């Protein structure tokens, strides 16, 4: 009995010791996680400040007053000079006056998200790192952590807004889709005189009224003679109201006594009824549209009504699209390990819907020299590449960027799909580059995370107000990263669609938005941020096929 009691006591003591050791280990792990999080936050903040400071110095050096000459077509450099047919830009070593920096070696592959062109390759990314305003180096340490999704998106928009822009005066028929660089201020009162809002009779004083002979008052026919009390005259919509007139009576609310030549109202006549008084819509000098307004068809109509023949606007951002990958077909069925290029046909129209001018889509294959030549000779505001952003044997984007002395601002984003996306600046004052993963839905994620807010900033569009909507059912999340999930709106909630893998387009083709799902996922009824798609209003309800 004593032996059993002693053994039990030793066993209990061992359990207490093990429990104490587990508790101590958990505390050490928690402390390490807190320290790592604090370090990551400090690194992100410092990197963002460096990137913005760099762009600010470049913008200050290139800043000149906006060009107010009429645009003859194409885009412009930050100094306002035309550049559509200018000479090709030399390589970075010639632009900067020094040798090109050496390409860094590709880091070893690690298990993770594929990023081959259009999903054919599975070059695995190393853990991407924080944005850096310094040129790429041969040290992969700065790719140790990915930039949080919201920070990457905000940085892209701030960088776009910091880019210098030249403004042009465009005739109204060429202004559609541009963004106002100068406010639209009323050049006259609207309406500029008292006008009739209806066809009918204009009367003065109390009725009944004696009908004045003649054709009546028509729009655009000059000044009407004063109308004495007790008289009425025919009037058309838009015609000038005579001096001393009391009201307009609609034709259907009046009765005429032809024999006596008198007009009677069939309803009570209220002074001022159906008269548009001068300045009802605006007075001369009123602000009608602020800087940053997108020029839509109604904006063109308002500007014309207010007396404008042309608008001062920001040119559309120019975008080059470079599709990478030897395994891509441009026609026919997939065969022999080759697949159809899904991104080439999709990206151009998508970018145009965002207000960009797409200069062309080029298919370069897996050719590092062709990629380098395309990057160093582009005169676009933004270069968009597809695939090649990971660390596979033919993923050339990082080495080519390193060789051209590019500043890597975002190298990997903590989002799924689309983790290995990147944002860089090519040389001094060169274009931005957004590297999209090759998987189709992952590329869409990169487009909306980096390219869309960057283009919005470059174009000078007003910031978008984020909105939230509840999910109808629980949505699974990634353990650590933000997840973008295609959804469709339905009554008072959104429904997550199936076929939402990185290489799939079936879900996004039926979606009218993307839900921003935080790490860990959300329960049914939880509100999440929604990214609208440009064609959201035209999307039919297709829940049955995709959920």
PDB file of C-alpha atoms in Angstrom, residues 149-258:
ATOM      1  CA  UNK A 149      -3.871  42.969 -47.926  1.00  0.00           C
ATOM      2  CA  UNK A 150      -5.398  46.261 -46.755  1.00  0.00           C
ATOM      3  CA  UNK A 151      -1.963  47.893 -46.436  1.00  0.00           C
ATOM      4  CA  UNK A 152      -0.900  46.776 -49.918  1.00  0.00           C
ATOM      5  CA  UNK A 153      -4.105  48.141 -51.438  1.00  0.00           C
ATOM      6  CA  UNK A 154      -3.833  51.474 -49.590  1.00  0.00           C
ATOM      7  CA  UNK A 155      -0.167  51.848 -50.550  1.00  0.00           C
ATOM      8  CA  UNK A 156      -0.958  51.286 -54.233  1.00  0.00           C
ATOM      9  CA  UNK A 157      -3.571  54.056 -54.215  1.00  0.00           C
ATOM     10  CA  UNK A 158      -1.302  56.492 -52.353  1.00  0.00           C
ATOM     11  CA  UNK A 159       1.532  55.854 -54.798  1.00  0.00           C
ATOM     12  CA  UNK A 160      -0.824  56.477 -57.696  1.00  0.00           C
ATOM     13  CA  UNK A 161      -2.020  59.761 -56.233  1.00  0.00           C
ATOM     14  CA  UNK A 162       1.585  60.868 -55.673  1.00  0.00           C
ATOM     15  CA  UNK A 163       2.430  60.383 -59.363  1.00  0.00           C
ATOM     16  CA  UNK A 164       2.639  63.701 -61.290  1.00  0.00           C
ATOM     17  CA  UNK A 165      -0.068  64.105 -63.928  1.00  0.00           C
ATOM     18  CA  UNK A 166      -0.426  66.444 -66.903  1.00  0.00           C
ATOM     19  CA  UNK A 167      -3.886  67.871 -67.567  1.00  0.00           C
ATOM     20  CA  UNK A 168      -5.337  68.487 -71.014  1.00  0.00           C
ATOM     21  CA  UNK A 169      -8.239  70.492 -72.348  1.00  0.00           C
ATOM     22  CA  UNK A 170     -10.523  68.088 -74.184  1.00  0.00           C
ATOM     23  CA  UNK A 171     -13.586  68.906 -76.292  1.00  0.00           C
ATOM     24  CA  UNK A 172     -16.758  67.495 -74.809  1.00  0.00           C
ATOM     25  CA  UNK A 173     -17.033  64.725 -77.401  1.00  0.00           C
ATOM     26  CA  UNK A 174     -13.599  63.384 -76.351  1.00  0.00           C
ATOM     27  CA  UNK A 175     -13.921  63.765 -72.584  1.00  0.00           C
ATOM     28  CA  UNK A 176     -16.007  60.696 -71.776  1.00  0.00           C
ATOM     29  CA  UNK A 177     -14.300  58.386 -69.287  1.00  0.00           C
ATOM     30  CA  UNK A 178     -11.661  60.912 -68.230  1.00  0.00           C
ATOM     31  CA  UNK A 179     -11.404  62.491 -64.776  1.00  0.00           C
ATOM     32  CA  UNK A 180     -11.797  66.217 -64.165  1.00  0.00           C
ATOM     33  CA  UNK A 181      -8.551  68.043 -63.377  1.00  0.00           C
ATOM     34  CA  UNK A 182     -10.425  71.349 -62.951  1.00  0.00           C
ATOM     35  CA  UNK A 183     -13.780  71.844 -61.291  1.00  0.00           C
ATOM     36  CA  UNK A 184     -16.837  72.620 -63.402  1.00  0.00           C
ATOM     37  CA  UNK A 185     -18.273  75.943 -62.236  1.00  0.00           C
ATOM     38  CA  UNK A 186     -21.528  77.318 -63.640  1.00  0.00           C
ATOM     39  CA  UNK A 187     -20.822  79.940 -66.304  1.00  0.00           C
ATOM     40  CA  UNK A 188     -24.447  81.134 -66.239  1.00  0.00           C
ATOM     41  CA  UNK A 189     -27.656  80.834 -64.265  1.00  0.00           C
ATOM     42  CA  UNK A 190     -29.610  77.665 -65.048  1.00  0.00           C
ATOM     43  CA  UNK A 191     -32.103  78.324 -66.407  1.00  0.00           C
ATOM     44  CA  UNK A 192     -30.830  81.677 -67.596  1.00  0.00           C
ATOM     45  CA  UNK A 193     -34.369  83.116 -67.720  1.00  0.00           C
ATOM     46  CA  UNK A 194     -37.839  82.217 -66.440  1.00  0.00           C
ATOM     47  CA  UNK A 195     -39.153  79.421 -68.655  1.00  0.00           C
ATOM     48  CA  UNK A 196     -42.301  77.371 -69.014  1.00  0.00           C
ATOM     49  CA  UNK A 197     -42.091  73.849 -67.645  1.00  0.00           C
ATOM     50  CA  UNK A 198     -45.148  72.694 -69.629  1.00  0.00           C
ATOM     51  CA  UNK A 199     -47.105  73.177 -72.823  1.00  0.00           C
ATOM     52  CA  UNK A 200     -50.247  75.158 -72.060  1.00  0.00           C
ATOM     53  CA  UNK A 201     -51.257  78.729 -71.295  1.00  0.00           C
ATOM     54  CA  UNK A 202     -49.368  81.466 -69.503  1.00  0.00           C
ATOM     55  CA  UNK A 203     -51.719  83.789 -67.622  1.00  0.00           C
ATOM     56  CA  UNK A 204     -51.525  87.051 -65.672  1.00  0.00           C
ATOM     57  CA  UNK A 205     -53.739  87.918 -62.698  1.00  0.00           C
ATOM     58  CA  UNK A 206     -56.913  86.104 -61.658  1.00  0.00           C
ATOM     59  CA  UNK A 207     -59.129  84.331 -64.226  1.00  0.00           C
ATOM     60  CA  UNK A 208     -60.995  83.890 -66.339  1.00  0.00           C
ATOM     61  CA  UNK A 209     -58.570  85.270 -68.934  1.00  0.00           C
ATOM     62  CA  UNK A 210     -59.006  86.778 -72.337  1.00  0.00           C
ATOM     63  CA  UNK A 211     -57.146  84.745 -74.955  1.00  0.00           C
ATOM     64  CA  UNK A 212     -54.597  86.756 -76.909  1.00  0.00           C
ATOM     65  CA  UNK A 213     -54.662  86.088 -80.630  1.00  0.00           C
ATOM     66  CA  UNK A 214     -51.604  84.865 -82.461  1.00  0.00           C
ATOM     67  CA  UNK A 215     -49.245  81.882 -82.653  1.00  0.00           C
ATOM     68  CA  UNK A 216     -48.278  81.960 -79.011  1.00  0.00           C
ATOM     69  CA  UNK A 217     -44.858  81.766 -77.358  1.00  0.00           C
ATOM     70  CA  UNK A 218     -42.317  79.209 -78.598  1.00  0.00           C
ATOM     71  CA  UNK A 219     -38.915  78.147 -77.221  1.00  0.00           C
ATOM     72  CA  UNK A 220     -35.997  80.108 -78.605  1.00  0.00           C
ATOM     73  CA  UNK A 221     -38.086  82.924 -80.055  1.00  0.00           C
ATOM     74  CA  UNK A 222     -36.631  85.878 -78.197  1.00  0.00           C
ATOM     75  CA  UNK A 223     -38.219  88.129 -75.565  1.00  0.00           C
ATOM     76  CA  UNK A 224     -41.970  87.960 -75.005  1.00  0.00           C
ATOM     77  CA  UNK A 225     -44.029  91.127 -74.670  1.00  0.00           C
ATOM     78  CA  UNK A 226     -45.375  91.935 -71.186  1.00  0.00           C
ATOM     79  CA  UNK A 227     -48.649  90.209 -70.333  1.00  0.00           C
ATOM     80  CA  UNK A 228     -51.331  92.443 -68.782  1.00  0.00           C
ATOM     81  CA  UNK A 229     -53.583  91.164 -66.000  1.00  0.00           C
ATOM     82  CA  UNK A 230     -56.580  89.204 -67.232  1.00  0.00           C
ATOM     83  CA  UNK A 231     -54.897  87.907 -70.393  1.00  0.00           C
ATOM     84  CA  UNK A 232     -53.632  84.486 -71.469  1.00  0.00           C
ATOM     85  CA  UNK A 233     -51.437  83.333 -74.329  1.00  0.00           C
ATOM     86  CA  UNK A 234     -50.384  79.932 -75.659  1.00  0.00           C
ATOM     87  CA  UNK A 235     -46.890  78.830 -74.536  1.00  0.00           C
ATOM     88  CA  UNK A 236     -44.596  75.882 -75.318  1.00  0.00           C
ATOM     89  CA  UNK A 237     -42.250  74.086 -72.932  1.00  0.00           C
ATOM     90  CA  UNK A 238     -38.966  75.990 -72.659  1.00  0.00           C
ATOM     91  CA  UNK A 239     -40.365  79.288 -73.920  1.00  0.00           C
ATOM     92  CA  UNK A 240     -39.512  82.500 -72.083  1.00  0.00           C
ATOM     93  CA  UNK A 241     -42.131  83.642 -69.578  1.00  0.00           C
ATOM     94  CA  UNK A 242     -43.502  87.158 -70.275  1.00  0.00           C
ATOM     95  CA  UNK A 243     -42.937  89.904 -67.734  1.00  0.00           C
ATOM     96  CA  UNK A 244     -45.709  90.145 -65.095  1.00  0.00           C
ATOM     97  CA  UNK A 245     -47.045  86.630 -65.826  1.00  0.00           C
ATOM     98  CA  UNK A 246     -48.565  84.776 -62.851  1.00  0.00           C
ATOM     99  CA  UNK A 247     -48.536  81.069 -63.752  1.00  0.00           C
ATOM    100  CA  UNK A 248     -48.647  78.442 -66.474  1.00  0.00           C
ATOM    101  CA  UNK A 249     -51.768  76.313 -66.830  1.00  0.00           C
ATOM    102  CA  UNK A 250     -51.264  72.956 -68.459  1.00  0.00           C
ATOM    103  CA  UNK A 251     -53.342  72.338 -71.583  1.00  0.00           C
ATOM    104  CA  UNK A 252     -55.236  69.484 -69.898  1.00  0.00           C
ATOM    105  CA  UNK A 253     -56.145  71.734 -66.950  1.00  0.00           C
ATOM    106  CA  UNK A 254     -57.724  74.516 -69.032  1.00  0.00           C
ATOM    107  CA  UNK A 255     -60.990  75.030 -70.952  1.00  0.00           C
ATOM    108  CA  UNK A 256     -61.537  77.633 -73.649  1.00  0.00           C
ATOM    109  CA  UNK A 257     -64.809  79.363 -74.534  1.00  0.00           C
ATOM    110  CA  UNK A 258     -64.234  79.926 -78.238  1.00  0.00           C
TER     111      UNK A 258
END
